Amino acid sequence: HERAWTGRKPGLSRTFALLERLGNPQERLKFVHITGTNGKGSTAAMVSSVLTQAGLCTGLYTSPHLWRFHERFQVDGVPISDELLGELGELVLKAGEGMEDPPTEFELMTALGMEFFLRAGCDIVVLEVGLGGRLDSTNVIPAPEAAVITNIGLEHTQELGNTCALIAHEKAGIIKPGCPVVLSTDNPMDVVCLVQDTAKRKNAQLVIPNMQDCRIVSETLEEIVFQYHSFTYTLHMSGRHQVYNAMTAIEVIRFLGMHGYLITAATANEAFSKVRVPARTEVLRKNPTVLLDGGHNQAGVMALAELLKHAGTKPIHGICGMISTKDYATACRILGDVLDTVTCVDDFVHHAVPRETLAACFENHAEVHTAPSLQQAYETALAQAKADGGMVVICGSLYLASE
């Protein structure tokens, strides 16, 4: 964590140099490369689960972690061990010594992951981009088996640009000549056009899942059943945005099937039923229901709001905390339309929005309170929900979800 990235020039040269000192492990691995503003973590979890279910030794590289650093590096769903994390941590730190332009924290992590997946004998690695795509350190890989772009929205605008088209340009940078591309169906037309143009220029086959081929069979806060290409799938997650992610994952699997990976729809469904992505509209308990969601940008908050509109449980008692680098005012307006009460907290991370500032954003939208601690806010909201038959929703930030 001491290897800061702030103030450093974006680019791939440091990662390439570091990996060369390690013998270029990335060149001996195969990948599914996933980027996007929202949904890339869930999509990565779904794809990796299917590949593991199909009998392939599957690596998964994600960020950030919720409980432990080890979660970022997994093989067949099992995080890296303490011993190996220590050994490979020492290896990459030593490899980076003496570099004229020293590697950043994420670049060191990427190199560590490549070495870990190679040593584990992975048949394929599901690789989640950290930030953007074109200049992200994960983009040092050769052409992947598939490049995947999930929903794109306005986030990290200082680094990536202040329009969806500019951000899409950065994320489309993971498309390499001749590699198949899957673009999530829930994207604005300017994003679709840009990705289509990029894929055409690079002679890359592009597929966008067709919503007309999808039918929602049933949905609750804990399960959603849908049909796609005439096959029925079950997700133990909530929200129609997860169906978009699943459709994207299915198209990735179909591409892989055309390139020698034998994976059936039944295998995919069995794998989907096992996927649990923490802090993505996760039900923590029942009677009363407590829902945890780490959505922290406009698209993520809108997906949560849409889910809550159809939850069928009232009143909804919210606990909200956000960090100062996000558009918290917009998020509060969206959430305020579906929450009946909300308690704002700021004790979960050092750069949280002050609770009084956050509370002011909810005024005229919901009954608003503040609490000096997340613990106190939770105990109060839980007692309210027990008394009035409502539910508790904890939302606004992955940092809050982690706490």
Coordinates of C-alpha atoms in Angstrom, one line a residue:
H1 CA 0.0 0.0 0.0
E2 CA 3.0 2.3 0.3
R3 CA 3.5 2.4 -3.5
A4 CA 1.2 5.3 -4.3
W5 CA -0.3 5.9 -7.7
T6 CA -1.5 9.4 -7.3
G7 CA 0.5 11.9 -9.3
R8 CA 2.0 9.2 -11.5
K9 CA 1.7 9.2 -15.3
P10 CA -0.8 6.6 -16.6
G11 CA 0.6 4.0 -18.9
L12 CA 1.6 0.4 -19.4
S13 CA 5.4 0.8 -19.5
R14 CA 5.9 0.2 -15.8
T15 CA 3.8 -3.0 -15.9
F16 CA 5.5 -4.3 -19.0
A17 CA 9.0 -3.7 -17.4
L18 CA 8.0 -5.3 -14.2
L19 CA 6.5 -8.4 -15.9
E20 CA 9.6 -8.7 -18.1
R21 CA 11.7 -9.0 -14.9
L22 CA 9.4 -11.9 -13.9
G23 CA 9.7 -13.7 -17.2
N24 CA 6.4 -12.4 -18.7
P25 CA 4.0 -14.8 -17.0
Q26 CA 1.0 -13.1 -18.8
E27 CA 2.2 -14.4 -22.2
R28 CA 1.6 -18.0 -21.0
L29 CA -1.9 -17.5 -19.8
K30 CA -5.3 -17.1 -21.5
F31 CA -7.8 -14.5 -20.5
V32 CA -11.3 -13.1 -20.5
H33 CA -10.8 -9.4 -20.0
I34 CA -13.7 -7.4 -18.4
T35 CA -14.1 -3.6 -18.1
G36 CA -17.1 -1.3 -17.5
T37 CA -18.4 1.2 -15.0
N38 CA -21.0 -1.0 -13.4
G39 CA -21.5 -4.7 -13.4
K40 CA -18.0 -5.9 -14.2
G41 CA -17.5 -7.5 -10.8
S42 CA -20.8 -9.5 -11.0
T43 CA -20.1 -10.4 -14.6
A44 CA -16.6 -11.6 -13.7
A45 CA -18.0 -13.7 -10.9
M46 CA -20.5 -15.3 -13.2
V47 CA -18.1 -16.1 -16.0
S48 CA -15.5 -17.5 -13.6
S49 CA -18.1 -19.6 -11.8
V50 CA -19.2 -21.1 -15.2
L51 CA -15.7 -21.9 -16.2
T52 CA -14.9 -23.6 -12.9
Q53 CA -18.2 -25.5 -13.2
A54 CA -17.1 -26.7 -16.6
G55 CA -13.9 -28.2 -15.1
L56 CA -11.4 -25.5 -16.1
C57 CA -8.9 -24.3 -13.6
T58 CA -10.0 -20.7 -13.5
G59 CA -8.3 -17.6 -12.1
L60 CA -10.2 -14.5 -11.0
Y61 CA -8.6 -11.1 -10.5
T62 CA -10.9 -8.4 -9.1
S63 CA -10.8 -5.2 -7.1
P64 CA -11.5 -3.8 -4.6
H65 CA -11.7 -6.3 -1.8
L66 CA -14.4 -6.2 0.9
W67 CA -12.9 -8.3 3.7
R68 CA -9.4 -9.3 3.0
F69 CA -6.7 -8.3 0.4
H70 CA -6.5 -12.0 -0.6
E71 CA -9.9 -11.8 -2.3
R72 CA -8.4 -10.0 -5.3
F73 CA -6.6 -13.2 -6.3
Q74 CA -8.7 -16.4 -6.6
V75 CA -8.4 -19.8 -8.3
D76 CA -11.7 -21.8 -8.6
G77 CA -13.2 -19.5 -6.0
V78 CA -10.5 -19.9 -3.4
P79 CA -8.4 -16.8 -2.4
I80 CA -4.6 -16.9 -2.4
S81 CA -3.1 -18.3 0.8
D82 CA -1.2 -16.2 3.4
E83 CA 2.0 -18.0 2.6
L84 CA 1.8 -17.6 -1.1
L85 CA 0.7 -14.0 -0.9
G86 CA 3.7 -13.3 1.2
E87 CA 6.1 -15.2 -1.1
L88 CA 4.8 -13.5 -4.3
G89 CA 4.6 -10.2 -2.6
E90 CA 8.3 -10.3 -1.8
L91 CA 9.0 -11.5 -5.4
V92 CA 7.2 -8.6 -7.1
L93 CA 8.6 -6.0 -4.7
K94 CA 12.1 -7.3 -5.3
A95 CA 11.5 -7.4 -9.1
G96 CA 10.5 -3.7 -9.0
E97 CA 13.6 -2.6 -7.1
G98 CA 15.8 -0.4 -9.1
M99 CA 13.3 0.5 -11.8
E100 CA 13.8 4.0 -13.0
D101 CA 10.0 4.6 -12.8
P102 CA 8.9 2.4 -9.8
P103 CA 5.7 0.4 -10.2
T104 CA 2.5 1.5 -8.4
E105 CA 0.5 -0.5 -5.9
F106 CA -2.0 -1.8 -8.6
E107 CA 0.8 -2.6 -11.0
L108 CA 2.5 -4.7 -8.3
M109 CA -0.8 -6.4 -7.6
T110 CA -1.3 -7.1 -11.3
A111 CA 2.1 -8.7 -11.6
L112 CA 1.5 -10.7 -8.4
G113 CA -1.7 -12.0 -9.9
M114 CA -0.1 -13.1 -13.2
E115 CA 2.6 -15.0 -11.4
F116 CA 0.0 -16.6 -9.0
F117 CA -2.3 -17.7 -11.9
L118 CA 0.7 -19.2 -13.9
R119 CA 1.9 -21.1 -10.8
A120 CA -1.6 -22.4 -10.2
G121 CA -1.8 -23.8 -13.7
C122 CA -4.8 -21.8 -14.7
D123 CA -6.5 -22.8 -18.0
I124 CA -8.0 -19.4 -18.2
V125 CA -8.1 -16.2 -16.1
V126 CA -11.0 -13.8 -15.7
L127 CA -9.3 -10.4 -15.5
E128 CA -11.2 -7.4 -14.2
V129 CA -9.9 -4.0 -15.2
G130 CA -9.0 -1.7 -12.3
L131 CA -9.6 1.7 -13.9
G132 CA -10.6 2.5 -17.5
G133 CA -9.0 0.0 -19.8
R134 CA -6.7 1.4 -22.4
L135 CA -4.0 2.4 -19.9
D136 CA -5.0 0.1 -17.1
S137 CA -2.1 -2.2 -16.0
T138 CA -4.2 -5.3 -16.9
N139 CA -4.1 -4.3 -20.5
V140 CA -0.6 -5.7 -20.9
I141 CA -2.1 -9.1 -21.8
P142 CA -2.0 -10.6 -25.3
A143 CA -5.4 -10.7 -27.2
P144 CA -7.9 -12.3 -24.8
E145 CA -10.3 -15.2 -25.6
A146 CA -13.0 -12.5 -25.2
A147 CA -13.0 -8.8 -24.3
V148 CA -16.1 -7.7 -22.3
I149 CA -17.5 -4.2 -21.7
T150 CA -20.4 -3.9 -19.2
N151 CA -22.5 -0.9 -18.5
I152 CA -20.7 2.4 -19.0
G153 CA -21.6 5.6 -17.0
L154 CA -20.0 8.7 -15.7
E155 CA -17.4 7.8 -13.1
H156 CA -13.7 8.7 -12.6
T157 CA -14.3 11.6 -15.0
Q158 CA -11.1 13.3 -14.0
E159 CA -9.0 10.4 -15.3
L160 CA -11.2 9.1 -18.1
G161 CA -13.2 12.0 -19.5
N162 CA -16.5 13.8 -18.7
T163 CA -18.8 12.1 -21.2
C164 CA -19.9 8.5 -21.7
A165 CA -18.3 8.5 -25.2
L166 CA -14.9 9.6 -23.8
I167 CA -15.1 7.0 -21.1
A168 CA -16.2 4.3 -23.6
H169 CA -13.1 5.2 -25.7
E170 CA -10.8 4.4 -22.7
K171 CA -12.7 1.2 -21.9
A172 CA -12.8 0.0 -25.6
G173 CA -9.0 0.2 -25.4
I174 CA -9.0 -3.5 -24.2
I175 CA -10.3 -4.6 -27.6
K176 CA -7.4 -6.2 -29.5
P177 CA -7.2 -7.2 -33.1
G178 CA -9.3 -10.2 -33.9
C179 CA -10.6 -10.9 -30.4
P180 CA -14.3 -11.4 -29.8
V181 CA -16.1 -8.6 -28.0
V182 CA -19.3 -8.7 -25.8
L183 CA -21.0 -5.3 -25.0
S184 CA -23.7 -5.2 -22.3
T185 CA -27.1 -4.4 -23.6
D186 CA -27.8 -1.6 -21.2
N187 CA -25.6 1.1 -22.8
P188 CA -26.5 4.4 -24.4
M189 CA -26.3 4.7 -28.2
D190 CA -23.2 6.8 -28.2
V191 CA -21.3 4.1 -26.3
V192 CA -22.7 1.4 -28.6
C193 CA -21.6 3.3 -31.7
L194 CA -18.1 3.9 -30.4
V195 CA -17.6 0.3 -29.4
Q196 CA -18.9 -0.9 -32.8
D197 CA -16.5 1.4 -34.6
T198 CA -13.6 0.2 -32.5
A199 CA -14.5 -3.5 -33.1
K200 CA -14.8 -2.9 -36.8
R201 CA -11.4 -1.2 -37.0
K202 CA -9.8 -4.0 -35.1
N203 CA -11.6 -6.8 -37.1
A204 CA -13.1 -8.0 -33.8
Q205 CA -16.5 -9.8 -33.8
L206 CA -19.0 -7.9 -31.6
V207 CA -22.1 -9.3 -29.9
I208 CA -24.6 -7.3 -27.9
P209 CA -27.2 -9.4 -26.0
N210 CA -30.7 -8.9 -27.4
M211 CA -33.3 -8.0 -24.7
Q212 CA -36.0 -9.3 -27.0
D213 CA -34.6 -12.8 -26.4
C214 CA -35.0 -12.4 -22.7
R215 CA -38.1 -12.9 -20.5
I216 CA -38.3 -12.4 -16.7
V217 CA -40.1 -15.4 -15.2
S218 CA -40.1 -14.3 -11.6
E219 CA -38.2 -12.1 -9.2
T220 CA -37.9 -11.5 -5.5
L221 CA -35.3 -9.8 -3.3
E222 CA -33.3 -13.0 -3.2
E223 CA -33.8 -14.6 -6.6
I224 CA -34.5 -13.8 -10.2
V225 CA -35.5 -16.4 -12.8
F226 CA -35.3 -15.5 -16.5
Q227 CA -35.3 -17.1 -19.9
Y228 CA -32.7 -16.3 -22.5
H229 CA -32.3 -18.0 -25.9
S230 CA -35.2 -20.3 -24.7
F231 CA -33.2 -21.6 -21.7
T232 CA -34.2 -20.8 -18.1
Y233 CA -31.6 -19.5 -15.7
T234 CA -31.8 -18.8 -11.9
L235 CA -29.8 -16.1 -10.1
H236 CA -29.7 -16.0 -6.3
M237 CA -29.3 -12.2 -6.6
S238 CA -31.8 -9.4 -7.0
G239 CA -32.3 -6.7 -9.5
R240 CA -32.9 -6.7 -13.3
H241 CA -29.4 -5.2 -13.8
Q242 CA -28.1 -8.7 -12.7
V243 CA -30.0 -10.2 -15.7
Y244 CA -28.1 -7.8 -18.0
N245 CA -24.8 -9.0 -16.4
A246 CA -25.9 -12.7 -16.8
M247 CA -26.8 -12.2 -20.4
T248 CA -23.4 -10.7 -21.0
A249 CA -21.8 -13.6 -19.3
I250 CA -23.8 -16.1 -21.4
E251 CA -22.7 -14.4 -24.6
V252 CA -19.0 -14.7 -23.4
I253 CA -19.6 -18.4 -22.7
R254 CA -21.2 -18.8 -26.2
F255 CA -18.1 -17.2 -27.8
L256 CA -15.8 -19.5 -25.8
G257 CA -17.9 -22.5 -26.9
M258 CA -17.1 -21.6 -30.5
H259 CA -13.4 -21.6 -29.7
G260 CA -13.2 -25.1 -28.2
Y261 CA -14.4 -24.6 -24.7
L262 CA -17.2 -27.2 -24.1
I263 CA -19.7 -25.4 -21.9
T264 CA -23.5 -26.2 -22.0
A265 CA -26.4 -23.9 -20.9
A266 CA -27.1 -26.4 -18.1
T267 CA -23.6 -26.0 -16.8
A268 CA -23.9 -22.2 -17.0
N269 CA -27.2 -22.3 -15.1
E270 CA -25.8 -24.6 -12.4
A271 CA -22.9 -22.2 -12.0
F272 CA -25.1 -19.1 -11.9
S273 CA -27.2 -20.6 -9.1
K274 CA -24.0 -20.7 -7.0
V275 CA -22.8 -17.1 -7.6
R276 CA -23.0 -14.8 -4.6
V277 CA -21.5 -11.4 -5.0
P278 CA -21.2 -9.7 -1.6
A279 CA -22.6 -6.1 -1.2
R280 CA -24.5 -6.3 -4.6
T281 CA -28.1 -6.0 -3.4
E282 CA -27.2 -8.7 -0.8
V283 CA -29.8 -9.8 1.8
L284 CA -28.0 -10.0 5.1
R285 CA -30.9 -11.2 7.2
K286 CA -34.7 -11.6 7.2
N287 CA -37.5 -10.6 9.6
P288 CA -36.9 -7.8 9.2
T289 CA -35.1 -7.8 5.8
V290 CA -31.7 -6.1 5.8
L291 CA -30.3 -5.3 2.4
L292 CA -26.7 -4.3 1.7
D293 CA -25.7 -2.6 -1.5
G294 CA -22.3 -1.0 -2.5
G295 CA -23.6 0.9 -5.5
H296 CA -21.8 4.2 -5.4
N297 CA -22.4 6.0 -8.7
Q298 CA -25.5 7.2 -10.5
A299 CA -26.1 3.9 -12.4
G300 CA -25.6 1.8 -9.4
V301 CA -27.8 3.9 -7.2
M302 CA -30.5 3.9 -9.9
A303 CA -30.4 0.1 -10.1
L304 CA -30.9 -0.1 -6.3
A305 CA -33.8 2.5 -6.4
E306 CA -35.5 0.5 -9.2
L307 CA -35.3 -2.6 -7.1
L308 CA -36.7 -0.9 -4.0
K309 CA -39.6 0.5 -5.9
H310 CA -40.8 -3.1 -6.5
A311 CA -39.6 -4.6 -3.2
G312 CA -43.2 -4.8 -1.8
T313 CA -42.0 -3.9 1.7
K314 CA -42.7 -0.5 3.4
P315 CA -41.4 1.6 5.1
I316 CA -37.8 1.4 3.9
H317 CA -35.3 2.7 6.5
G318 CA -32.0 3.7 4.8
I319 CA -28.5 4.0 6.3
C320 CA -26.4 6.0 3.9
G321 CA -22.7 6.9 3.7
M322 CA -20.8 8.1 0.7
I323 CA -17.2 9.3 -0.1
S324 CA -16.4 12.8 -1.2
T325 CA -15.1 11.9 -4.6
K326 CA -18.6 10.6 -5.8
D327 CA -21.6 12.7 -7.0
Y328 CA -23.3 12.2 -3.6
A329 CA -25.9 15.0 -4.2
T330 CA -27.3 13.2 -7.2
A331 CA -27.2 9.8 -5.4
C332 CA -29.2 11.3 -2.5
R333 CA -31.9 12.7 -4.7
I334 CA -32.3 9.3 -6.4
L335 CA -32.3 7.4 -3.1
G336 CA -34.5 10.0 -1.4
D337 CA -37.4 9.1 -3.7
V338 CA -37.5 5.5 -2.5
L339 CA -36.4 5.7 1.1
D340 CA -38.9 6.6 3.8
T341 CA -36.3 7.4 6.4
V342 CA -32.5 7.8 6.1
T343 CA -29.8 8.0 8.6
C344 CA -26.5 9.4 7.4
V345 CA -23.1 8.2 8.8
D346 CA -19.5 9.1 8.2
D347 CA -17.4 6.9 10.5
F348 CA -16.6 4.2 8.0
V349 CA -13.7 5.8 6.1
H350 CA -11.6 8.9 6.4
H351 CA -12.8 10.6 3.2
A352 CA -16.5 10.1 3.8
V353 CA -18.9 13.0 3.2
P354 CA -19.6 14.6 6.6
R355 CA -22.9 13.2 7.8
E356 CA -24.5 16.6 8.2
T357 CA -23.5 17.5 4.6
L358 CA -25.0 14.3 3.3
A359 CA -28.2 14.8 5.4
A360 CA -28.7 18.2 3.8
C361 CA -28.8 16.5 0.4
F362 CA -31.7 14.3 1.5
E363 CA -33.9 17.2 2.8
N364 CA -37.3 17.5 1.1
H365 CA -36.9 13.9 -0.1
A366 CA -37.0 11.7 3.0
E367 CA -37.2 11.9 6.8
V368 CA -33.5 12.4 7.5
H369 CA -31.4 11.8 10.6
T370 CA -27.7 11.5 11.4
A371 CA -25.8 9.1 13.7
P372 CA -22.3 9.3 15.1
S373 CA -21.6 5.6 14.2
L374 CA -22.8 3.0 11.7
Q375 CA -23.4 0.7 14.7
Q376 CA -25.8 3.1 16.3
A377 CA -27.6 3.8 13.0
Y378 CA -28.0 0.1 12.3
E379 CA -29.4 -0.7 15.8
T380 CA -31.9 2.1 15.5
A381 CA -33.0 1.3 12.0
L382 CA -33.3 -2.4 12.8
A383 CA -35.5 -1.6 15.8
Q384 CA -37.7 0.6 13.6
A385 CA -38.1 -2.1 11.0
K386 CA -39.1 -4.7 13.7
A387 CA -41.7 -2.3 15.0
D388 CA -43.3 -1.2 11.8
G389 CA -42.7 -4.3 9.5
G390 CA -40.4 -2.4 7.2
M391 CA -36.9 -3.2 5.9
V392 CA -33.4 -1.7 6.4
V393 CA -31.2 -0.8 3.4
I394 CA -27.5 0.1 3.9
C395 CA -26.2 1.8 0.8
G396 CA -24.0 4.5 -0.8
S397 CA -20.5 3.1 -0.8
L398 CA -18.4 -0.1 -1.0
Y399 CA -16.4 1.3 1.9
L400 CA -19.6 1.4 3.9
A401 CA -20.5 -2.1 2.8
S402 CA -17.1 -3.3 3.8
E403 CA -17.4 -1.9 7.2

